[in-house]
């Protein structure tokens, strides 16, 4: 399905509640965190909440900071993101702040798939989802979320009549295939956890780490600067390497794999991230990096840039694919690789 990038955002108590069971709105955050949320909102094209959140909390869903509003307008955007809600019952008060606050577009949908497809058609590239439980559960169990910002407030609610962050369901992230933790940050007395949920975001994260690693390469006028990171199925980095790390000829993938026992069982489910396509011709070594990856039994390779034909005509991607390896190319990160290899590409 063609859909926007989906960022889920929630604040919960230590015991996982989004609210208490009273009619009063429970404050789970602090001023600095609200300011962070305001910045995240300002970077999105639309904000979605479920109809029950509108009925219970009456949120305004607008950008508070005048500076951020002005920045959006200067960039040719509306001052506020589009407001979006989902309802089957249609039971929404036209006087709710959702409808009455702000001049921006307000959209009401009766179906999630229809909402996502229509938002994509309208050019919404980034959608922020701010709850409540039912809506978060639906996005997560249907694997429709790319990133999660989860804030934990330092107290308990302890009342199972209150809504939890999510309801029961089958979630794609399990102990065997966990989400990728990208960031943890204390904001005053609350803690922000940023999780990457979709394969695309996880790939971007590790490939960016590989590109960053390539900045450590000793300079060379005759070889590329490349970084490689190998991550197992549980999202743990099992080895890393970069060009010329251990001798002046060693390649990034070679340096990384040399640090592992070839019989390491984690290799069988690992993904190798390399800033550049693995080499397929090698004068100085008996085995190419493509061959080393095949010999290690790594089933998936992600790289940013095809090997530029500066030195040799690379066919690593084709050879790996022919051998049954899943190869993903991320040209969206190519500029960063070109920048590191400025003199050579
Ligand atoms: N702490 C936080 O970060 C945070 C953020 C937001 C909300 N909350 C809390 O979360 C609670 C609300 O959560 P909730 O689970 O009760 O409600 P919710 O997720 O806000 O809304 C659920 C409602 O959305 C509509 N809906 C959901 N999925 C739909 C779909 N696929 N198609 C059409 N309509 C759909 C339905 O509306 P109809 O019933 O109208 O059909 C459903 O009853 C409140 O207590 C609020 O304070 C906390």
Short mmCIF file of C-alpha atoms and ligand atoms in Angstrom, two decimals:
data_model
loop_
_atom_site.label_atom_id
_atom_site.label_comp_id
_atom_site.label_asym_id
_atom_site.label_seq_id
_atom_site.Cartn_x
_atom_site.Cartn_y
_atom_site.Cartn_z
CA UNK A 1 0.00 0.00 0.00
CA UNK A 2 1.25 3.48 -0.80
CA UNK A 3 1.19 5.22 2.58
CA UNK A 4 2.97 8.06 4.37
CA UNK A 5 5.89 7.50 6.74
CA UNK A 6 4.13 6.81 10.06
CA UNK A 7 5.55 8.03 13.39
CA UNK A 8 3.68 6.91 16.53
CA UNK A 9 4.00 9.12 19.61
CA UNK A 10 2.79 8.35 23.13
CA UNK A 11 3.47 9.06 26.77
CA UNK A 12 2.76 6.40 29.39
CA UNK A 13 3.21 5.70 33.09
CA UNK A 14 5.88 3.27 34.34
CA UNK A 15 3.18 0.57 34.33
CA UNK A 16 2.20 1.30 30.73
CA UNK A 17 -0.96 3.42 31.03
CA UNK A 18 -1.81 6.29 28.66
CA UNK A 19 -4.29 7.82 31.08
CA UNK A 20 -6.05 7.05 34.34
CA UNK A 21 -9.69 6.00 34.59
CA UNK A 22 -10.99 9.39 35.78
CA UNK A 23 -12.55 12.11 33.60
CA UNK A 24 -9.56 14.39 34.26
CA UNK A 25 -6.78 14.29 31.65
CA UNK A 26 -3.68 12.71 33.19
CA UNK A 27 -0.51 14.76 32.67
CA UNK A 28 2.27 12.35 31.67
CA UNK A 29 4.83 14.79 30.37
CA UNK A 30 6.64 18.05 31.14
CA UNK A 31 7.17 21.39 29.41
CA UNK A 32 10.44 20.38 27.74
CA UNK A 33 8.87 17.22 26.39
CA UNK A 34 5.83 19.11 25.07
CA UNK A 35 8.28 21.37 23.29
CA UNK A 36 9.95 18.29 21.77
CA UNK A 37 6.56 17.00 20.64
CA UNK A 38 5.83 20.43 19.15
CA UNK A 39 9.05 20.17 17.11
CA UNK A 40 8.14 16.66 15.92
CA UNK A 41 4.65 17.88 14.97
CA UNK A 42 6.18 20.77 13.06
CA UNK A 43 8.14 18.25 10.98
CA UNK A 44 5.03 16.32 9.96
CA UNK A 45 2.42 16.91 7.28
CA UNK A 46 -0.50 15.50 9.27
CA UNK A 47 -1.42 14.43 12.83
CA UNK A 48 -3.91 11.62 13.51
CA UNK A 49 -5.80 10.72 16.69
CA UNK A 50 -8.67 8.29 17.29
CA UNK A 51 -12.19 9.62 17.81
CA UNK A 52 -12.17 8.58 21.45
CA UNK A 53 -9.15 10.76 22.16
CA UNK A 54 -11.09 13.71 20.70
CA UNK A 55 -14.11 12.82 22.88
CA UNK A 56 -12.05 12.35 26.06
CA UNK A 57 -9.16 14.82 25.79
CA UNK A 58 -10.40 17.43 23.29
CA UNK A 59 -6.83 18.01 21.97
CA UNK A 60 -6.04 21.11 19.88
CA UNK A 61 -3.41 19.38 17.67
CA UNK A 62 -1.76 22.59 16.47
CA UNK A 63 1.85 23.85 16.58
CA UNK A 64 2.33 25.98 19.70
CA UNK A 65 5.59 27.73 18.83
CA UNK A 66 5.17 30.86 16.68
CA UNK A 67 8.74 30.38 15.47
CA UNK A 68 7.94 26.89 14.17
CA UNK A 69 4.71 28.09 12.58
CA UNK A 70 6.62 30.89 10.82
CA UNK A 71 9.27 28.41 9.68
CA UNK A 72 6.63 26.17 8.13
CA UNK A 73 4.97 29.07 6.35
CA UNK A 74 8.34 30.30 5.04
CA UNK A 75 8.86 26.79 3.62
CA UNK A 76 5.55 27.04 1.75
CA UNK A 77 3.67 24.77 4.18
CA UNK A 78 0.48 25.50 6.11
CA UNK A 79 1.23 26.79 9.65
CA UNK A 80 -0.31 23.62 11.12
CA UNK A 81 -0.22 20.04 9.88
CA UNK A 82 -3.49 18.58 8.59
CA UNK A 83 -5.61 17.13 11.43
CA UNK A 84 -6.91 13.61 10.85
CA UNK A 85 -9.22 11.36 12.83
CA UNK A 86 -10.80 7.94 12.48
CA UNK A 87 -14.37 7.14 13.50
CA UNK A 88 -16.86 4.44 12.59
CA UNK A 89 -19.67 5.86 14.71
CA UNK A 90 -19.31 9.44 13.45
CA UNK A 91 -19.97 10.50 17.04
CA UNK A 92 -17.86 13.68 17.11
CA UNK A 93 -18.81 17.06 18.53
CA UNK A 94 -18.50 19.76 15.83
CA UNK A 95 -17.50 22.13 18.65
CA UNK A 96 -14.48 19.95 19.55
CA UNK A 97 -11.12 21.76 19.39
CA UNK A 98 -10.15 19.31 16.61
CA UNK A 99 -12.59 21.18 14.34
CA UNK A 100 -12.63 24.69 15.81
CA UNK A 101 -8.96 25.44 16.57
CA UNK A 102 -6.61 26.36 13.70
CA UNK A 103 -7.25 27.18 10.05
CA UNK A 104 -5.75 24.00 8.63
CA UNK A 105 -7.46 21.14 6.89
CA UNK A 106 -9.40 18.62 9.08
CA UNK A 107 -10.08 15.17 7.67
CA UNK A 108 -12.38 12.47 9.08
CA UNK A 109 -12.15 8.88 7.81
CA UNK A 110 -14.18 5.77 8.55
CA UNK A 111 -11.46 3.32 7.57
CA UNK A 112 -7.70 3.19 8.20
CA UNK A 113 -6.65 1.86 4.78
CA UNK A 114 -8.76 4.47 3.05
CA UNK A 115 -7.24 7.15 5.31
CA UNK A 116 -3.63 6.17 4.55
CA UNK A 117 -4.21 5.85 0.81
CA UNK A 118 -6.00 9.19 0.64
CA UNK A 119 -3.36 10.97 2.75
CA UNK A 120 -0.64 9.63 0.44
CA UNK A 121 -2.63 10.89 -2.58
CA UNK A 122 -2.84 14.31 -0.94
CA UNK A 123 0.93 14.44 -0.66
CA UNK A 124 1.19 13.69 3.08
CA UNK A 125 4.71 12.26 3.38
CA UNK A 126 4.98 12.15 7.21
CA UNK A 127 2.05 11.26 9.45
CA UNK A 128 2.30 11.58 13.24
CA UNK A 129 -0.10 9.33 15.18
CA UNK A 130 -0.83 10.54 18.71
CA UNK A 131 -3.09 7.77 20.01
CA UNK A 132 -5.06 6.56 21.79
CA UNK A 133 -4.70 2.87 22.60
CA UNK A 134 -6.99 1.50 19.91
CA UNK A 135 -5.36 3.49 17.15
CA UNK A 136 -1.81 2.68 18.28
CA UNK A 137 -2.73 -1.01 18.53
CA UNK A 138 -4.15 -1.00 15.03
CA UNK A 139 -1.12 0.67 13.43
CA UNK A 140 1.30 -1.59 15.30
CA UNK A 141 -0.45 -4.95 14.86
CA UNK A 142 -0.94 -4.21 11.17
CA UNK A 143 2.77 -3.35 10.79
CA UNK A 144 1.91 0.12 9.52
CA UNK A 145 4.36 2.10 11.67
CA UNK A 146 7.92 3.18 10.86
CA UNK A 147 9.00 4.78 14.13
CA UNK A 148 7.79 5.01 17.73
CA UNK A 149 8.49 7.80 20.22
CA UNK A 150 7.53 6.46 23.63
CA UNK A 151 7.87 8.63 26.72
CA UNK A 152 7.78 7.03 30.18
CA UNK A 153 6.58 9.19 33.09
CA UNK A 154 7.95 8.41 36.57
CA UNK A 155 4.78 7.16 38.28
CA UNK A 156 2.27 4.32 38.30
CA UNK A 157 -1.46 4.32 37.49
CA UNK A 158 -2.21 0.81 38.72
CA UNK A 159 -5.80 0.64 37.50
CA UNK A 160 -6.72 -1.85 34.77
CA UNK A 161 -9.83 0.21 33.97
CA UNK A 162 -7.46 2.83 32.49
CA UNK A 163 -6.23 2.58 28.86
CA UNK A 164 -2.82 0.99 28.35
CA UNK A 165 -0.42 2.12 25.63
CA UNK A 166 -1.69 -0.80 23.53
CA UNK A 167 -4.43 -3.39 23.81
CA UNK A 168 -3.92 -7.15 23.38
CA UNK A 169 -2.81 -8.21 19.91
CA UNK A 170 -0.20 -9.92 17.79
CA UNK A 171 2.64 -7.46 17.36
CA UNK A 172 5.37 -8.03 14.75
CA UNK A 173 8.16 -7.25 17.28
CA UNK A 174 8.97 -10.28 19.40
CA UNK A 175 11.94 -11.36 21.53
CA UNK A 176 13.30 -13.11 18.42
CA UNK A 177 12.71 -10.07 16.21
CA UNK A 178 12.78 -7.00 18.45
CA UNK A 179 12.32 -3.40 17.39
CA UNK A 180 15.54 -1.41 16.96
CA UNK A 181 16.26 1.00 19.80
CA UNK A 182 17.66 4.11 18.13
CA UNK A 183 17.78 6.55 21.05
CA UNK A 184 17.10 6.91 24.78
CA UNK A 185 17.00 10.42 26.25
CA UNK A 186 16.11 11.77 29.68
CA UNK A 187 13.99 14.91 29.37
CA UNK A 188 13.73 16.21 32.92
CA UNK A 189 11.98 13.43 34.83
CA UNK A 190 10.60 11.57 31.79
CA UNK A 191 12.48 9.27 29.41
CA UNK A 192 12.08 9.25 25.65
CA UNK A 193 12.62 5.94 23.83
CA UNK A 194 12.88 6.12 20.06
CA UNK A 195 12.30 2.77 18.34
CA UNK A 196 12.65 2.00 14.65
CA UNK A 197 9.92 -0.37 13.54
CA UNK A 198 9.96 -0.83 9.76
CA UNK A 199 12.70 -2.65 7.85
CA UNK A 200 13.25 0.47 5.82
CA UNK A 201 14.01 2.58 8.91
CA UNK A 202 16.15 -0.14 10.49
CA UNK A 203 18.16 -0.34 7.25
CA UNK A 204 18.59 3.43 7.16
CA UNK A 205 19.85 3.36 10.77
CA UNK A 206 22.51 0.67 10.28
CA UNK A 207 23.59 1.87 6.87
CA UNK A 208 24.09 5.34 8.33
CA UNK A 209 26.23 3.71 11.04
CA UNK A 210 28.30 2.02 8.28
CA UNK A 211 28.77 5.35 6.50
CA UNK A 212 29.83 6.98 9.78
CA UNK A 213 32.34 4.18 10.34
CA UNK A 214 33.85 4.82 6.89
CA UNK A 215 34.98 8.25 8.15
CA UNK A 216 37.65 6.37 10.20
CA UNK A 217 39.39 5.00 7.10
CA UNK A 218 43.02 6.09 6.66
CA UNK A 219 43.13 8.26 3.52
CA UNK A 220 44.03 6.65 0.19
CA UNK A 221 44.18 7.94 -3.38
CA UNK A 222 43.79 4.47 -4.86
CA UNK A 223 40.93 2.91 -2.84
CA UNK A 224 37.51 3.84 -1.51
CA UNK A 225 36.70 4.58 2.13
CA UNK A 226 34.02 2.06 3.13
CA UNK A 227 32.36 1.08 6.41
CA UNK A 228 30.64 -2.26 7.15
CA UNK A 229 28.36 -3.27 10.03
CA UNK A 230 26.99 -6.78 10.51
CA UNK A 231 23.78 -7.05 12.53
CA UNK A 232 22.15 -10.30 13.68
CA UNK A 233 18.44 -11.15 13.63
CA UNK A 234 18.01 -9.74 17.15
CA UNK A 235 19.33 -6.37 16.00
CA UNK A 236 22.69 -6.70 17.77
CA UNK A 237 25.88 -5.56 16.02
CA UNK A 238 28.08 -8.65 15.80
CA UNK A 239 31.04 -7.09 14.00
CA UNK A 240 32.16 -3.93 12.21
CA UNK A 241 35.02 -3.00 9.93
CA UNK A 242 36.33 -0.25 7.71
CA UNK A 243 38.76 0.02 4.80
CA UNK A 244 42.46 -0.16 5.77
CA UNK A 245 41.52 -0.83 9.38
CA UNK A 246 44.12 -3.55 9.96
CA UNK A 247 46.43 -3.23 6.93
CA UNK A 248 46.60 -0.86 3.97
CA UNK A 249 44.78 -3.25 1.61
CA UNK A 250 42.01 -4.64 3.79
CA UNK A 251 38.40 -3.92 2.73
CA UNK A 252 35.64 -3.03 5.19
CA UNK A 253 33.63 -6.28 4.83
CA UNK A 254 36.84 -8.32 5.01
CA UNK A 255 38.00 -6.50 8.18
CA UNK A 256 34.58 -7.05 9.78
CA UNK A 257 34.27 -10.76 8.91
CA UNK A 258 37.87 -11.48 9.97
CA UNK A 259 36.85 -10.62 13.56
CA UNK A 260 34.27 -13.43 13.66
CA UNK A 261 34.53 -17.20 13.91
CA UNK A 262 33.40 -18.41 10.43
CA UNK A 263 31.15 -20.93 12.26
CA UNK A 264 29.38 -18.21 14.27
CA UNK A 265 25.70 -19.27 14.09
CA UNK A 266 24.51 -15.64 14.07
CA UNK A 267 25.87 -15.22 10.54
CA UNK A 268 23.09 -17.42 9.14
CA UNK A 269 20.44 -14.77 9.96
CA UNK A 270 22.60 -11.65 9.78
CA UNK A 271 22.43 -8.59 7.54
CA UNK A 272 25.64 -7.01 6.31
CA UNK A 273 25.45 -3.25 5.83
CA UNK A 274 28.16 -1.76 3.65
CA UNK A 275 28.38 1.84 2.54
CA UNK A 276 29.58 0.62 -0.89
CA UNK A 277 28.64 -2.40 -3.00
CA UNK A 278 30.88 -5.35 -2.00
CA UNK A 279 33.80 -5.85 -4.39
CA UNK A 280 33.72 -8.60 -7.01
CA UNK A 281 37.30 -8.34 -8.37
CA UNK A 282 40.39 -8.32 -6.24
CA UNK A 283 44.05 -8.36 -7.29
CA UNK A 284 45.57 -8.19 -3.82
CA UNK A 285 43.58 -10.97 -2.07
CA UNK A 286 42.51 -14.53 -2.97
CA UNK A 287 38.81 -13.91 -2.18
CA UNK A 288 36.62 -10.90 -3.04
CA UNK A 289 34.30 -9.42 -0.43
CA UNK A 290 31.37 -10.86 -2.41
CA UNK A 291 32.93 -14.32 -2.01
CA UNK A 292 33.67 -13.73 1.70
CA UNK A 293 29.99 -12.83 2.26
CA UNK A 294 28.84 -15.96 0.40
CA UNK A 295 31.31 -18.14 2.30
CA UNK A 296 30.07 -16.67 5.61
CA UNK A 297 26.50 -17.65 4.67
CA UNK A 298 25.10 -14.14 5.27
CA UNK A 299 21.61 -14.08 3.73
CA UNK A 300 21.08 -10.32 3.32
CA UNK A 301 23.23 -7.39 2.18
CA UNK A 302 22.28 -3.71 2.17
CA UNK A 303 24.46 -1.06 0.55
CA UNK A 304 24.10 2.59 -0.39
CA UNK A 305 26.11 3.09 -3.52
CA UNK A 306 27.09 0.89 -6.47
CA UNK A 307 30.85 0.65 -6.78
CA UNK A 308 31.77 3.60 -9.05
CA UNK A 309 33.80 2.35 -12.07
CA UNK A 310 36.84 4.37 -10.88
CA UNK A 311 39.01 1.32 -10.31
CA UNK A 312 37.09 -1.78 -11.52
CA UNK A 313 33.64 -2.59 -12.91
CA UNK A 314 31.87 -3.98 -9.82
CA UNK A 315 29.32 -6.79 -10.08
CA UNK A 316 28.98 -7.60 -6.38
CA UNK A 317 25.24 -6.96 -6.24
CA UNK A 318 24.52 -9.19 -9.27
CA UNK A 319 26.73 -12.04 -8.04
CA UNK A 320 25.22 -11.95 -4.55
CA UNK A 321 21.67 -11.92 -5.95
CA UNK A 322 22.46 -14.81 -8.32
CA UNK A 323 23.74 -16.78 -5.32
CA UNK A 324 20.44 -16.27 -3.46
CA UNK A 325 21.42 -13.39 -1.16
CA UNK A 326 18.75 -10.71 -0.69
CA UNK A 327 20.35 -7.46 -1.82
CA UNK A 328 18.87 -4.06 -1.00
CA UNK A 329 20.27 -0.88 -2.50
CA UNK A 330 19.66 2.43 -0.70
CA UNK A 331 20.66 5.17 -3.13
CA UNK A 332 18.96 7.69 -0.81
CA UNK A 333 22.11 7.40 1.37
CA UNK A 334 24.47 7.62 -1.62
CA UNK A 335 25.27 11.31 -1.18
CA UNK A 336 26.80 10.67 2.25
CA UNK A 337 29.04 7.95 0.73
CA UNK A 338 30.02 10.25 -2.14
CA UNK A 339 30.90 12.94 0.36
CA UNK A 340 33.26 10.61 2.28
CA UNK A 341 34.84 9.56 -1.05
CA UNK A 342 34.89 13.06 -2.47
CA UNK A 343 38.18 12.77 -4.32
CA UNK A 344 37.38 9.38 -5.90
CA UNK A 345 33.80 9.48 -7.23
N1 LIG B 1 -0.74 9.54 26.85
C1 LIG B 1 -0.87 9.69 25.54
O1 LIG B 1 0.13 9.84 24.82
C2 LIG B 1 -2.24 9.67 24.95
C3 LIG B 1 -2.44 10.12 23.64
C4 LIG B 1 -3.69 10.02 23.09
C5 LIG B 1 -4.72 9.49 23.84
N2 LIG B 1 -4.52 9.08 25.12
C6 LIG B 1 -5.58 8.46 25.90
O2 LIG B 1 -6.07 7.33 25.19
C7 LIG B 1 -7.43 7.15 25.54
C8 LIG B 1 -8.21 6.93 24.27
O3 LIG B 1 -7.83 5.70 23.69
P1 LIG B 1 -8.91 4.72 23.09
O4 LIG B 1 -8.26 3.45 22.75
O5 LIG B 1 -10.08 4.69 23.99
O6 LIG B 1 -9.42 5.50 21.81
P2 LIG B 1 -8.71 6.06 20.48
O7 LIG B 1 -7.68 5.11 20.00
O8 LIG B 1 -8.35 7.48 20.68
O9 LIG B 1 -9.97 6.06 19.52
C9 LIG B 1 -10.64 4.86 19.22
C10 LIG B 1 -11.76 5.20 18.29
O10 LIG B 1 -11.23 5.59 17.01
C11 LIG B 1 -12.07 5.12 15.97
N3 LIG B 1 -11.31 4.14 15.20
C12 LIG B 1 -10.22 3.44 15.59
N4 LIG B 1 -9.79 2.67 14.59
C13 LIG B 1 -10.61 2.90 13.55
C14 LIG B 1 -10.68 2.42 12.22
N5 LIG B 1 -9.80 1.54 11.74
N6 LIG B 1 -11.66 2.86 11.43
C15 LIG B 1 -12.55 3.78 11.86
N7 LIG B 1 -12.54 4.28 13.11
C16 LIG B 1 -11.58 3.84 13.94
C17 LIG B 1 -13.27 4.52 16.65
O11 LIG B 1 -14.14 5.62 16.85
P3 LIG B 1 -15.73 5.52 17.04
O12 LIG B 1 -15.91 4.96 18.41
O13 LIG B 1 -16.19 6.95 16.93
O14 LIG B 1 -16.24 4.65 15.94
C18 LIG B 1 -12.68 4.04 17.97
O15 LIG B 1 -13.63 3.87 18.98
C19 LIG B 1 -7.86 8.39 26.30
O16 LIG B 1 -7.94 8.06 27.67
C20 LIG B 1 -6.75 9.37 26.07
O17 LIG B 1 -6.53 10.22 27.17
C21 LIG B 1 -3.29 9.18 25.69
#
